[in-house]
Amino acid sequence: AVSAVEVLADRRCIAMRQAQPGAARIQMSALDLVACDKMCKFITRCCRGCAGGYPSLAWKFIQEKGVVSSECMPYNLTKSLLCPVPKCFGTREQQKAYKVKKYAKIYGGAPSIRREIFQSGPVQATFSVYEDFMNYHSGIYKHVTGKLLGLHAVKVVGFGYDRNSSTAYWSVANSWGETWGNQGFFKIAVGQCEFELNMYTATPCTSNSTYFC
């Protein structure tokens, strides 16, 4: 949920600034998505709030229902499984739900992913997390040891190539706070942990209307 709304916020900001330089970045509400996404209520191991879900259905929810800003609905774990969560009482603009026109899985491997990031901004990735990843602090992560812990969705913000180790990598924002990793970020080598196999991109709505994209 956090990675999806973060990607939405960044990509909407980038699109808005192409037409309106200086447009503010609006932080989206992860709680709105965590608590209210019921797109998969009949699917096993889905719709589990903070325990996880399917990225494609998270994007489907954003496309069809939209999410409000975090100013309207701040993150609060005590409310994360309660829906409907009381929306904010404010102006029409403050209660606005932000949506995407479309979303899609990225095919074509690393070249297509790099092109998408370069042209339109961050994308969402879901990858396999192993025990040694939990101890990451710096450098370019490669899985070496430890058992599989599960899947995790993150925001991919960039890419690069380290000449010293001859390693292509992704620059990624995690959602575990600034005390983890490199101030909340990490680098992972291309081809590691099925990182490129489940990437999503989305085209944000930039209209000021609450009802029309």
Tab-separated table of C-alpha atoms in Angstrom:
chain	number	residue	atom	x	y	z
A	1	ALA	CA	0.000	0.000	0.000
A	2	VAL	CA	2.728	2.447	0.965
A	3	SER	CA	4.709	1.878	-2.235
A	4	ALA	CA	1.625	2.243	-4.456
A	5	VAL	CA	0.522	5.568	-2.980
A	6	GLU	CA	4.119	6.825	-2.985
A	7	VAL	CA	4.481	6.003	-6.685
A	8	LEU	CA	1.127	7.686	-7.360
A	9	ALA	CA	2.171	10.846	-5.481
A	10	ASP	CA	5.515	11.112	-7.293
A	11	ARG	CA	4.186	10.414	-10.774
A	12	ARG	CA	1.264	12.808	-10.325
A	13	CYS	CA	3.650	15.532	-9.144
A	14	ILE	CA	5.920	14.992	-12.160
A	15	ALA	CA	2.971	15.097	-14.565
A	16	MET	CA	1.485	18.183	-12.895
A	17	ARG	CA	4.776	20.076	-13.009
A	18	GLN	CA	5.079	19.552	-16.748
A	19	ALA	CA	2.000	21.764	-17.127
A	20	GLN	CA	2.320	23.798	-13.923
A	21	PRO	CA	5.955	24.308	-12.860
A	22	GLY	CA	6.172	24.483	-9.102
A	23	ALA	CA	3.026	22.427	-8.466
A	24	ALA	CA	3.086	20.940	-4.969
A	25	ARG	CA	3.538	17.226	-4.320
A	26	ILE	CA	0.501	15.872	-2.472
A	27	GLN	CA	1.196	13.026	-0.063
A	28	MET	CA	-1.402	10.280	-0.534
A	29	SER	CA	-3.048	8.280	2.258
A	30	ALA	CA	-1.746	4.736	2.625
A	31	LEU	CA	-4.408	4.115	5.275
A	32	ASP	CA	-7.194	4.729	2.769
A	33	LEU	CA	-5.778	1.921	0.628
A	34	VAL	CA	-4.837	-0.458	3.469
A	35	ALA	CA	-8.196	-0.209	5.206
A	36	CYS	CA	-10.593	0.127	2.308
A	37	ASP	CA	-9.271	-2.012	-0.550
A	38	LYS	CA	-11.819	-4.849	-0.798
A	39	MET	CA	-11.102	-5.684	-4.439
A	40	CYS	CA	-9.992	-9.193	-3.503
A	41	LYS	CA	-12.166	-10.138	-0.547
A	42	PHE	CA	-12.864	-13.629	-1.937
A	43	ILE	CA	-9.240	-14.400	-2.828
A	44	THR	CA	-7.132	-16.412	-0.379
A	45	ARG	CA	-4.194	-14.572	1.205
A	46	CYS	CA	-5.474	-11.236	0.018
A	47	CYS	CA	-7.138	-8.169	1.514
A	48	ARG	CA	-5.150	-8.565	4.736
A	49	GLY	CA	-4.460	-4.926	5.489
A	50	CYS	CA	-0.896	-4.520	6.714
A	51	ALA	CA	-0.287	-8.251	6.228
A	52	GLY	CA	-0.205	-7.864	2.460
A	53	GLY	CA	-2.127	-8.135	-0.783
A	54	TYR	CA	-1.821	-8.008	-4.561
A	55	PRO	CA	-0.228	-4.903	-6.160
A	56	SER	CA	-2.427	-5.179	-9.258
A	57	LEU	CA	-5.572	-5.009	-7.133
A	58	ALA	CA	-4.187	-2.088	-5.157
A	59	TRP	CA	-3.846	-0.213	-8.443
A	60	LYS	CA	-7.325	-1.312	-9.459
A	61	PHE	CA	-8.673	0.220	-6.247
A	62	ILE	CA	-6.809	3.476	-6.896
A	63	GLN	CA	-8.151	3.567	-10.450
A	64	GLU	CA	-11.768	2.911	-9.487
A	65	LYS	CA	-12.101	4.445	-6.016
A	66	GLY	CA	-9.089	6.693	-5.578
A	67	VAL	CA	-7.283	7.615	-2.357
A	68	VAL	CA	-7.446	10.803	-0.350
A	69	SER	CA	-4.459	12.793	0.853
A	70	SER	CA	-2.594	11.880	4.034
A	71	GLU	CA	-3.578	15.295	5.372
A	72	CYS	CA	-7.188	14.166	5.110
A	73	MET	CA	-6.531	10.655	6.454
A	74	PRO	CA	-3.223	10.320	8.352
A	75	TYR	CA	-1.709	6.880	8.843
A	76	ASN	CA	-2.935	5.241	12.045
A	77	LEU	CA	-2.363	1.526	12.607
A	78	THR	CA	-5.232	1.283	15.099
A	79	LYS	CA	-7.596	2.064	12.231
A	80	SER	CA	-5.832	0.110	9.491
A	81	LEU	CA	-8.451	-2.632	9.261
A	82	LEU	CA	-11.546	-0.496	9.762
A	83	CYS	CA	-13.443	0.743	6.735
A	84	PRO	CA	-15.002	3.081	6.021
A	85	VAL	CA	-12.471	5.181	7.864
A	86	PRO	CA	-13.981	8.574	8.755
A	87	LYS	CA	-12.892	11.006	6.051
A	88	CYS	CA	-11.704	14.470	6.959
A	89	PHE	CA	-14.142	17.317	7.398
A	90	GLY	CA	-12.743	20.049	5.220
A	91	THR	CA	-13.097	21.753	1.893
A	92	ARG	CA	-14.118	19.871	-1.234
A	93	GLU	CA	-10.503	20.010	-2.376
A	94	GLN	CA	-9.252	18.457	0.879
A	95	GLN	CA	-11.692	15.543	0.515
A	96	LYS	CA	-10.726	14.866	-3.084
A	97	ALA	CA	-9.859	11.282	-4.078
A	98	TYR	CA	-6.858	10.920	-6.368
A	99	LYS	CA	-6.966	8.279	-9.113
A	100	VAL	CA	-5.011	6.857	-12.017
A	101	LYS	CA	-6.205	6.730	-15.618
A	102	LYS	CA	-4.584	3.347	-16.150
A	103	TYR	CA	-2.002	0.996	-14.717
A	104	ALA	CA	0.023	-1.803	-16.258
A	105	LYS	CA	2.621	-4.426	-15.556
A	106	ILE	CA	5.951	-3.614	-17.192
A	107	TYR	CA	7.254	-6.202	-19.632
A	108	GLY	CA	10.582	-6.261	-21.425
A	109	GLY	CA	12.928	-6.508	-18.462
A	110	ALA	CA	15.461	-3.951	-17.271
A	111	PRO	CA	15.590	-1.837	-20.488
A	112	SER	CA	11.824	-1.238	-20.424
A	113	ILE	CA	11.866	-0.469	-16.702
A	114	ARG	CA	14.702	2.034	-17.069
A	115	ARG	CA	12.874	3.737	-19.943
A	116	GLU	CA	9.678	4.017	-17.915
A	117	ILE	CA	11.465	5.516	-14.894
A	118	PHE	CA	13.388	7.977	-17.070
A	119	GLN	CA	10.301	9.143	-18.948
A	120	SER	CA	7.635	9.260	-16.238
A	121	GLY	CA	9.075	8.646	-12.772
A	122	PRO	CA	9.142	5.923	-10.097
A	123	VAL	CA	7.548	2.498	-10.522
A	124	GLN	CA	6.449	-0.184	-8.079
A	125	ALA	CA	8.280	-3.490	-7.684
A	126	THR	CA	7.444	-6.626	-5.704
A	127	PHE	CA	10.409	-8.870	-4.918
A	128	SER	CA	11.457	-11.846	-2.810
A	129	VAL	CA	12.881	-10.920	0.599
A	130	TYR	CA	15.487	-13.161	2.213
A	131	GLU	CA	16.894	-13.061	5.725
A	132	ASP	CA	20.127	-11.309	4.749
A	133	PHE	CA	18.189	-8.389	3.270
A	134	MET	CA	16.990	-7.442	6.740
A	135	ASN	CA	20.574	-6.565	7.699
A	136	TYR	CA	21.247	-4.300	4.708
A	137	HIS	CA	23.036	-1.037	5.535
A	138	SER	CA	24.806	0.164	2.408
A	139	GLY	CA	26.226	-0.874	-0.951
A	140	ILE	CA	24.516	-2.937	-3.623
A	141	TYR	CA	22.485	-5.798	-2.197
A	142	LYS	CA	22.837	-9.319	-3.568
A	143	HIS	CA	21.232	-12.303	-1.896
A	144	VAL	CA	23.857	-14.566	-0.359
A	145	THR	CA	22.343	-16.485	2.530
A	146	GLY	CA	19.191	-17.024	4.522
A	147	LYS	CA	15.739	-18.391	3.874
A	148	LEU	CA	12.911	-16.733	1.982
A	149	LEU	CA	10.754	-14.576	4.254
A	150	GLY	CA	8.121	-13.502	1.756
A	151	LEU	CA	7.326	-10.800	-0.794
A	152	HIS	CA	7.609	-7.055	-0.367
A	153	ALA	CA	6.499	-4.101	-2.538
A	154	VAL	CA	8.719	-1.008	-2.866
A	155	LYS	CA	9.117	2.189	-4.869
A	156	VAL	CA	11.898	2.107	-7.493
A	157	VAL	CA	13.220	5.635	-7.929
A	158	GLY	CA	16.226	5.181	-10.196
A	159	PHE	CA	18.968	3.030	-11.637
A	160	GLY	CA	22.722	3.080	-12.129
A	161	TYR	CA	25.921	1.187	-12.827
A	162	ASP	CA	28.796	0.733	-10.407
A	163	ARG	CA	32.056	0.615	-12.355
A	164	ASN	CA	34.102	-0.710	-9.446
A	165	SER	CA	32.053	-3.905	-9.215
A	166	SER	CA	30.699	-3.874	-12.792
A	167	THR	CA	27.169	-4.102	-11.374
A	168	ALA	CA	23.956	-2.618	-12.707
A	169	TYR	CA	21.520	-1.757	-9.913
A	170	TRP	CA	18.198	-0.209	-8.945
A	171	SER	CA	17.828	2.640	-6.425
A	172	VAL	CA	14.853	1.910	-4.191
A	173	ALA	CA	12.841	3.600	-1.434
A	174	ASN	CA	11.717	1.187	1.271
A	175	SER	CA	8.823	1.768	3.683
A	176	TRP	CA	10.525	0.713	6.921
A	177	GLY	CA	11.587	4.150	8.108
A	178	GLU	CA	14.802	6.153	7.854
A	179	THR	CA	16.610	4.070	10.481
A	180	TRP	CA	16.649	1.057	8.146
A	181	GLY	CA	19.177	0.665	5.344
A	182	ASN	CA	20.696	3.833	3.923
A	183	GLN	CA	18.261	6.342	5.453
A	184	GLY	CA	15.342	4.256	4.246
A	185	PHE	CA	16.782	3.545	0.788
A	186	PHE	CA	18.709	0.647	-0.708
A	187	LYS	CA	20.364	-0.471	-3.920
A	188	ILE	CA	19.792	-3.921	-5.354
A	189	ALA	CA	21.623	-5.582	-8.244
A	190	VAL	CA	19.678	-6.117	-11.440
A	191	GLY	CA	18.518	-9.726	-11.691
A	192	GLN	CA	18.373	-10.341	-7.949
A	193	CYS	CA	15.377	-11.719	-6.058
A	194	GLU	CA	13.034	-11.706	-9.063
A	195	PHE	CA	13.102	-7.932	-8.813
A	196	GLU	CA	12.178	-7.183	-12.439
A	197	LEU	CA	9.398	-9.767	-12.751
A	198	ASN	CA	6.541	-7.894	-11.090
A	199	MET	CA	6.860	-4.186	-11.855
A	200	TYR	CA	3.904	-1.821	-12.202
A	201	THR	CA	3.533	1.606	-13.721
A	202	ALA	CA	0.528	3.928	-13.636
A	203	THR	CA	-0.688	7.081	-15.349
A	204	PRO	CA	-2.106	9.505	-12.766
A	205	CYS	CA	-5.164	11.654	-13.290
A	206	THR	CA	-4.177	15.309	-13.329
A	207	SER	CA	-7.643	16.835	-13.610
A	208	ASN	CA	-8.823	19.021	-10.724
A	209	SER	CA	-12.185	17.269	-10.838
A	210	THR	CA	-13.013	14.731	-8.117
A	211	TYR	CA	-15.196	12.708	-10.471
A	212	PHE	CA	-13.516	12.917	-13.871
A	213	CYS	CA	-10.009	11.826	-14.728
